Amino acid sequence: MIKFKTSFCLFFCLAIQINLFALNGDSLTEINPNDSTENQLFNFGTTQKSKQGIAVNTPLLYDAAKGYGFDLNSASNVKINPNTFSAIKPTYFSVKLPEGNYQIEVVMGSNERASNITIKAESRRLMLDQFSIKKGKPVTKIFNVNVRTPKIDETQNVSLKDREKDILNWDDKLTLEFLGDVTIQSIKITKKDNLTVVYLAGDSTVTDQDLEPWASWGQFITNYFDDTVVVANYAVSGSALSSFKGGNRLKKILSLIKKGDYLFVEFGHNDEKIKGEGNGAWGSYSTLLAEFVQSARDKGAIPVLVTPTQRRAFNENGTLKETHGDFPAAMRIVAEKNNAALIDITKITTELYETWGDEPSRKAFVQYPANTFPGQVKVLEDNTHFNSFGANEIALCVLKGIRELDIPLKKQIRKEVQNYNPKKPNYISNWTLPLSDRFEITKPDGN
């Protein structure tokens, strides 16, 4: 009997020791037993000796069973150094995580060389813009990322379009994209339930565009809030208020939104195309806007209405055409009647485009000659959808609107972000953000 107990104890203790390790390339890496799938630390390098976290000492391919690794065929871009991984081509690192909001802490820099690092998350949400690090001067940066799945409850899901089903926003992992001259020492991921969540409801001018050269303001505004805020962008190309609600996206948001969060609502481009009795700016559009406002308030959240971004359509005299009809005016009236916060992006982007003028404004949209991007044999000439430069300018317009509102969110804009004046805009000649290496020539749904 005593012999059995001794054998059992040896076996049990050995089992515990084995469970404290995970296969990592050809070696065993110690894992902190206090870590969970929601809180993880990855240390990169061939000489890592830390007893906490997971030591990544080879350029591992992402494996769902393991739950982490270099993703999207980018492992070959990675060099593992004594205390970092480095890359000069776009590189993706993914970690399998449940739905939630996460704080990401990245230690960057190298003793061997200077670095210049851009970080995007999930479907190209900008988190860090061309940050320069001196040789031998490591820097830690913190940002927040929303991870989500289509599931609402045991019986309901968000209805995804076919082209959404394979994008990074809706899979079961967190993906970080590193661009520039990259040197990364460690990545720490911590579940955060106390962040202010900014939910976005909108169309193709708001959504996280998964592939270059398309972009929208929702995936650039992420770079301008401090580490108390996370953006959860549920916007989808081609949507109107009715289809957004019908696809369970509002229901999904309302299942998660809490007191003190925000719901930004920008629609109009596709609502204009819905004809028939009861529709139009003063019909279903106004009714549904009021419903979105009240639904957010019922949860203790703060609704913010955003009028639609202008299309790039100039009159001969250099002024902009009014392509949205009564829809901006209808949203203004809904905001007034319901005492809701309003950002008049229609007005601000009118000032912006007219300041640029006809030709310079083209540089903010997806307008490129043939063969600019892989597989693009025809000219791209879109007057609705933005490239990265244009999307960032629209994000700055939205920030201008936030700062002019009496809402706490304006105090959560990063202090170093300067005030934006659409009559003194930026120009693409000063735009240097590295492109992701994933492209699509088919334009997003909607116009």
XYZ file of C-alpha atoms in Angstrom:
447
model
C 0.000 0.000 0.000
C 2.840 2.350 0.914
C 4.644 1.425 -2.317
C 1.529 2.276 -4.343
C 1.251 5.705 -2.733
C 4.913 6.431 -3.446
C 4.573 5.416 -7.101
C 1.398 7.449 -7.470
C 3.101 10.497 -5.958
C 6.075 10.175 -8.304
C 3.761 9.803 -11.293
C 1.565 12.725 -10.218
C 4.519 15.031 -9.606
C 6.051 14.063 -12.956
C 2.720 14.764 -14.672
C 2.620 18.232 -13.123
C 6.167 18.943 -14.324
C 5.334 17.828 -17.841
C 2.234 20.018 -17.887
C 4.365 23.064 -17.078
C 6.053 22.735 -20.452
C 4.865 23.147 -24.011
C 6.565 21.946 -27.159
C 8.266 24.876 -28.881
C 10.065 23.972 -32.100
C 12.510 21.231 -31.102
C 12.683 22.230 -27.432
C 10.527 22.423 -24.338
C 9.508 25.861 -23.127
C 8.449 26.581 -19.577
C 4.967 28.019 -19.152
C 3.878 29.949 -16.096
C 1.171 27.812 -14.441
C -0.678 31.003 -13.506
C -1.085 31.951 -17.165
C -4.401 31.299 -18.878
C -5.411 31.353 -22.510
C -6.604 34.912 -21.851
C -3.327 36.147 -20.312
C -0.136 35.203 -22.083
C 3.481 36.329 -22.370
C 5.718 35.491 -25.331
C 9.480 36.042 -25.053
C 11.420 35.953 -28.330
C 15.050 34.920 -28.697
C 17.497 32.022 -28.655
C 18.912 32.849 -25.207
C 15.696 33.500 -23.283
C 16.036 32.366 -19.663
C 12.881 33.822 -18.141
C 10.840 31.328 -16.147
C 7.660 33.200 -16.973
C 5.795 32.991 -20.246
C 6.507 31.102 -23.438
C 9.963 31.223 -24.988
C 9.745 31.411 -28.777
C 13.192 30.444 -30.033
C 12.337 29.356 -33.582
C 10.128 30.985 -36.255
C 7.178 28.702 -35.537
C 4.292 28.459 -37.966
C 0.934 29.267 -36.395
C -0.736 26.068 -35.243
C -4.266 26.053 -33.837
C -3.462 23.157 -31.512
C -0.456 24.950 -30.063
C -2.363 28.215 -30.073
C 0.298 30.637 -31.333
C 2.913 31.219 -34.012
C 3.874 33.266 -37.055
C 0.905 33.381 -39.389
C -0.148 34.029 -43.004
C 2.973 32.466 -44.532
C 5.242 35.023 -42.863
C 7.444 32.715 -40.742
C 10.098 32.754 -43.470
C 10.382 36.541 -42.974
C 11.443 36.087 -39.352
C 14.931 35.900 -37.884
C 15.252 34.812 -34.272
C 18.113 36.668 -32.580
C 19.512 36.147 -29.051
C 16.859 38.394 -27.442
C 14.437 39.407 -30.222
C 12.777 38.420 -33.419
C 13.469 40.718 -36.350
C 11.910 41.190 -39.777
C 12.000 43.658 -42.628
C 9.005 42.223 -44.509
C 5.415 42.230 -43.200
C 5.162 39.622 -40.454
C 2.132 38.277 -38.599
C 2.033 36.727 -35.132
C -1.230 35.113 -34.030
C -2.497 33.837 -30.682
C -5.660 31.800 -30.256
C -7.941 33.688 -27.837
C -11.591 33.751 -26.800
C -13.752 36.782 -27.529
C -12.936 39.809 -25.414
C -10.909 42.979 -25.063
C -7.172 42.640 -24.567
C -4.345 44.932 -23.549
C -1.218 44.259 -25.591
C 2.171 45.216 -24.151
C 4.996 45.024 -26.691
C 8.667 45.440 -25.741
C 10.564 46.598 -28.838
C 14.141 47.438 -29.749
C 17.528 45.789 -30.076
C 21.113 46.178 -28.889
C 22.285 45.500 -32.434
C 20.470 48.174 -34.453
C 17.884 50.917 -34.555
C 14.277 50.046 -35.432
C 11.226 51.655 -36.983
C 8.065 49.717 -36.245
C 4.439 49.889 -37.366
C 1.901 47.577 -35.737
C -1.566 46.747 -37.041
C -4.029 44.400 -35.368
C -6.607 42.034 -36.835
C -7.988 43.523 -40.078
C -5.353 46.264 -40.400
C -6.386 48.341 -37.375
C -3.533 50.797 -36.869
C -2.053 50.583 -33.363
C 1.445 52.045 -33.734
C 2.563 54.301 -36.571
C 6.222 54.170 -37.660
C 7.705 54.352 -34.172
C 11.479 54.879 -34.180
C 13.666 53.191 -31.542
C 17.339 53.910 -31.004
C 19.899 51.111 -30.821
C 20.176 49.785 -27.285
C 17.139 51.744 -26.057
C 14.204 49.309 -25.753
C 10.712 50.811 -25.553
C 7.432 49.368 -24.271
C 4.184 50.288 -26.013
C 0.667 49.429 -24.810
C -2.527 49.317 -26.875
C -5.894 47.576 -26.748
C -7.470 45.189 -29.240
C -11.020 43.876 -29.515
C -11.293 40.176 -30.416
C -14.693 38.861 -31.432
C -16.623 36.008 -32.980
C -20.025 35.947 -34.721
C -21.653 34.105 -31.800
C -24.265 36.025 -29.789
C -25.676 33.154 -27.723
C -26.426 29.466 -28.135
C -29.020 30.099 -30.837
C -27.984 33.332 -32.571
C -25.036 34.584 -34.608
C -24.089 37.646 -36.587
C -24.854 37.019 -40.268
C -21.521 37.344 -42.047
C -21.212 38.049 -45.740
C -19.255 35.468 -47.728
C -16.300 37.812 -48.153
C -16.164 38.366 -44.367
C -15.907 34.717 -43.381
C -12.155 34.456 -43.924
C -11.045 37.867 -42.691
C -8.974 38.382 -39.561
C -11.695 40.272 -37.671
C -13.954 37.245 -37.341
C -11.632 34.298 -36.712
C -10.793 32.693 -33.347
C -7.435 34.370 -32.798
C -5.698 37.690 -32.253
C -3.338 38.617 -35.102
C -0.681 41.319 -34.859
C 0.967 42.583 -38.037
C 4.491 44.034 -37.825
C 5.870 46.266 -40.582
C 9.045 48.277 -41.121
C 12.436 47.436 -39.625
C 11.089 45.287 -36.808
C 12.748 44.079 -33.592
C 10.443 42.594 -30.948
C 11.563 41.298 -27.548
C 8.243 40.245 -26.037
C 4.467 40.417 -26.386
C 2.246 40.317 -23.293
C -1.501 39.823 -23.695
C -3.871 40.567 -20.800
C -7.663 40.300 -20.748
C -9.232 43.664 -19.824
C -12.876 44.028 -18.821
C -12.781 47.629 -17.566
C -11.991 49.477 -20.806
C -14.194 52.108 -22.386
C -15.479 50.401 -25.537
C -16.258 52.486 -28.619
C -18.622 50.400 -30.773
C -18.889 51.398 -34.423
C -21.984 50.763 -36.548
C -21.692 51.759 -40.181
C -20.921 50.910 -43.783
C -17.838 50.559 -46.002
C -16.559 54.023 -45.081
C -16.352 52.912 -41.434
C -15.546 49.180 -41.467
C -12.139 47.560 -40.976
C -11.165 46.880 -44.587
C -9.212 43.633 -44.428
C -7.120 44.143 -47.578
C -5.140 46.904 -49.294
C -5.613 49.375 -50.854
C -9.046 49.909 -49.280
C -9.335 51.556 -45.870
C -11.772 53.399 -43.610
C -11.685 55.725 -40.637
C -12.747 53.024 -38.170
C -9.427 51.202 -38.501
C -7.342 54.369 -38.093
C -9.050 56.017 -35.146
C -7.693 53.117 -33.069
C -4.291 54.837 -33.149
C -5.519 58.014 -31.449
C -7.110 56.880 -28.181
C -5.199 56.248 -24.960
C -4.876 52.873 -23.247
C -8.233 53.186 -21.454
C -10.158 52.772 -24.745
C -10.736 49.928 -27.179
C -12.581 50.187 -30.525
C -15.005 47.408 -31.510
C -15.829 47.973 -35.183
C -18.957 46.121 -36.318
C -19.446 48.176 -39.492
C -19.751 46.213 -42.738
C -19.462 47.168 -46.384
C -22.770 47.622 -48.198
C -24.880 47.958 -45.085
C -27.779 50.265 -44.342
C -29.411 50.704 -40.948
C -31.984 48.033 -41.772
C -29.510 45.390 -42.996
C -27.126 46.106 -40.110
C -29.959 45.418 -37.688
C -31.308 42.501 -39.742
C -27.886 40.828 -39.742
C -27.923 40.810 -35.903
C -25.027 43.248 -35.635
C -26.970 45.648 -33.432
C -28.145 42.700 -31.330
C -24.529 41.547 -30.932
C -23.428 45.020 -29.823
C -26.316 45.292 -27.366
C -25.388 41.915 -25.873
C -21.981 43.340 -24.927
C -22.269 47.119 -24.505
C -22.179 48.455 -20.945
C -22.666 51.683 -19.046
C -20.157 54.312 -20.130
C -19.432 52.733 -23.513
C -20.201 54.469 -26.820
C -22.149 53.569 -29.938
C -21.092 55.583 -33.006
C -23.629 55.289 -35.830
C -22.794 56.368 -39.405
C -25.097 55.351 -42.254
C -26.474 56.940 -45.394
C -24.562 55.763 -48.472
C -26.644 52.614 -48.866
C -29.839 53.757 -47.118
C -30.273 56.194 -50.029
C -30.827 53.266 -52.395
C -33.748 51.759 -50.471
C -36.919 52.818 -52.257
C -40.584 52.333 -51.582
C -43.263 53.577 -49.231
C -42.093 54.230 -45.693
C -38.426 54.403 -46.629
C -36.244 57.404 -47.334
C -34.547 59.981 -45.136
C -37.708 60.991 -43.272
C -39.107 57.456 -43.059
C -37.352 54.262 -41.964
C -33.938 55.966 -41.850
C -35.041 58.453 -39.180
C -37.035 55.809 -37.310
C -34.135 53.371 -37.157
C -31.655 56.060 -36.133
C -33.878 56.911 -33.175
C -34.085 53.197 -32.324
C -30.289 52.820 -32.345
C -29.993 55.863 -30.063
C -32.537 54.559 -27.580
C -31.133 51.018 -27.623
C -27.697 52.325 -26.590
C -29.203 54.501 -23.861
C -31.200 51.582 -22.479
C -27.838 49.901 -21.781
C -26.374 53.004 -20.159
C -24.159 53.721 -23.171
C -23.671 57.019 -25.009
C -24.910 57.180 -28.629
C -23.106 59.428 -31.119
C -24.633 59.991 -34.570
C -22.217 60.628 -37.449
C -23.516 62.007 -40.748
C -22.183 60.209 -43.869
C -18.800 61.054 -45.374
C -19.045 62.947 -48.619
C -18.485 61.319 -51.979
C -15.799 62.877 -54.132
C -18.050 64.611 -56.692
C -17.122 68.163 -57.740
C -19.059 70.849 -59.547
C -17.263 72.816 -62.252
C -16.748 75.735 -59.857
C -14.791 73.586 -57.378
C -17.596 73.100 -54.883
C -18.802 69.656 -53.849
C -22.081 68.179 -55.054
C -24.703 67.189 -52.473
C -24.936 63.460 -53.231
C -26.643 62.416 -49.974
C -29.910 64.299 -50.479
C -31.920 64.753 -47.277
C -30.091 62.061 -45.285
C -27.578 64.309 -43.449
C -30.389 66.751 -42.591
C -32.562 63.887 -41.341
C -29.796 62.672 -39.028
C -29.319 66.189 -37.685
C -33.035 66.381 -36.883
C -33.004 62.966 -35.166
C -30.044 64.059 -33.050
C -31.822 67.285 -32.082
C -35.140 65.608 -31.254
C -33.451 62.905 -29.189
C -30.845 65.173 -27.587
C -28.120 62.926 -29.012
C -24.510 63.855 -29.733
C -23.858 64.551 -33.432
C -20.669 64.747 -35.487
C -21.405 66.400 -38.841
C -18.848 64.562 -40.968
C -20.766 65.520 -44.115
C -19.991 69.173 -43.381
C -16.407 68.542 -42.272
C -15.518 66.391 -45.296
C -17.092 68.964 -47.602
C -14.639 71.526 -46.208
C -11.810 68.996 -46.477
C -12.357 67.982 -50.121
C -12.990 71.537 -51.287
C -9.769 72.639 -49.597
C -7.834 69.909 -51.375
C -9.554 70.570 -54.678
C -10.520 68.180 -57.457
C -7.156 66.677 -58.391
C -5.389 66.562 -54.978
C -8.462 64.949 -53.410
C -8.036 61.937 -55.710
C -5.027 60.946 -53.628
C -7.283 60.224 -50.646
C -9.362 57.664 -52.554
C -8.699 54.322 -54.208
C -7.608 55.779 -57.533
C -4.566 54.049 -59.027
C -3.295 53.280 -62.542
C -3.300 49.675 -63.759
C -0.609 47.363 -62.341
C -0.087 49.388 -59.169
C -0.963 46.335 -57.046
C -0.547 42.581 -57.625
C -3.210 41.251 -59.993
C -4.600 44.709 -60.751
C -4.790 44.886 -64.553
C -7.390 47.674 -64.721
C -7.466 51.229 -63.451
C -8.978 51.677 -59.985
C -11.126 54.808 -59.825
C -13.344 54.964 -56.769
C -14.868 58.194 -55.458
C -16.399 56.696 -52.310
C -13.821 54.409 -50.717
C -10.624 55.677 -49.165
C -7.035 54.513 -49.249
C -5.030 54.562 -46.009
C -4.114 58.228 -46.344
C -7.720 59.283 -46.903
C -9.054 57.032 -44.139
C -6.618 58.559 -41.677
C -7.732 62.068 -42.658
C -11.368 61.085 -42.046
C -10.396 59.627 -38.657
C -8.866 63.002 -37.797
C -12.140 64.647 -38.853
C -14.039 62.347 -36.464
C -11.602 63.229 -33.679
C -12.279 66.904 -34.371
C -15.977 66.164 -33.938
C -15.393 64.260 -30.685
C -13.405 67.152 -29.246
C -16.292 69.516 -29.983
C -18.805 67.339 -28.080
C -19.547 67.379 -24.363
C -18.646 63.712 -23.825
C -15.915 62.173 -21.604
C -14.357 60.373 -24.596
C -12.635 63.572 -25.719
C -10.404 63.332 -22.631
C -9.322 59.845 -23.712
C -7.747 61.021 -26.965
C -3.969 60.747 -26.661
C -2.552 64.044 -25.416
C 0.038 64.284 -28.197
C -2.634 64.187 -30.929
C -2.948 67.703 -32.311
C -6.209 69.441 -33.183
C -7.235 68.945 -36.805
C -8.386 71.670 -39.168
C -10.013 70.408 -42.415
C -9.175 73.726 -44.016
C -5.498 72.981 -43.403
C -5.368 69.270 -44.255
C -2.456 66.921 -44.703
C -1.259 65.896 -48.164
C -0.258 62.472 -49.432
C 3.274 63.707 -50.161
C 3.879 63.436 -46.402
C 2.188 60.020 -46.001
C 4.586 57.123 -45.421
C 2.628 54.370 -43.634
C 3.912 50.943 -44.800
C 1.460 48.920 -46.871
C 0.321 45.517 -45.739
C 1.190 42.737 -48.174
C -2.361 41.452 -48.643
C -4.304 42.951 -51.574
C -7.686 42.811 -53.274
C -8.740 44.467 -56.501
C -12.504 44.015 -56.020
C -14.067 47.101 -54.493
C -16.042 46.813 -51.252
C -19.828 46.488 -51.325
C -21.721 49.753 -51.389
C -21.045 53.095 -53.028
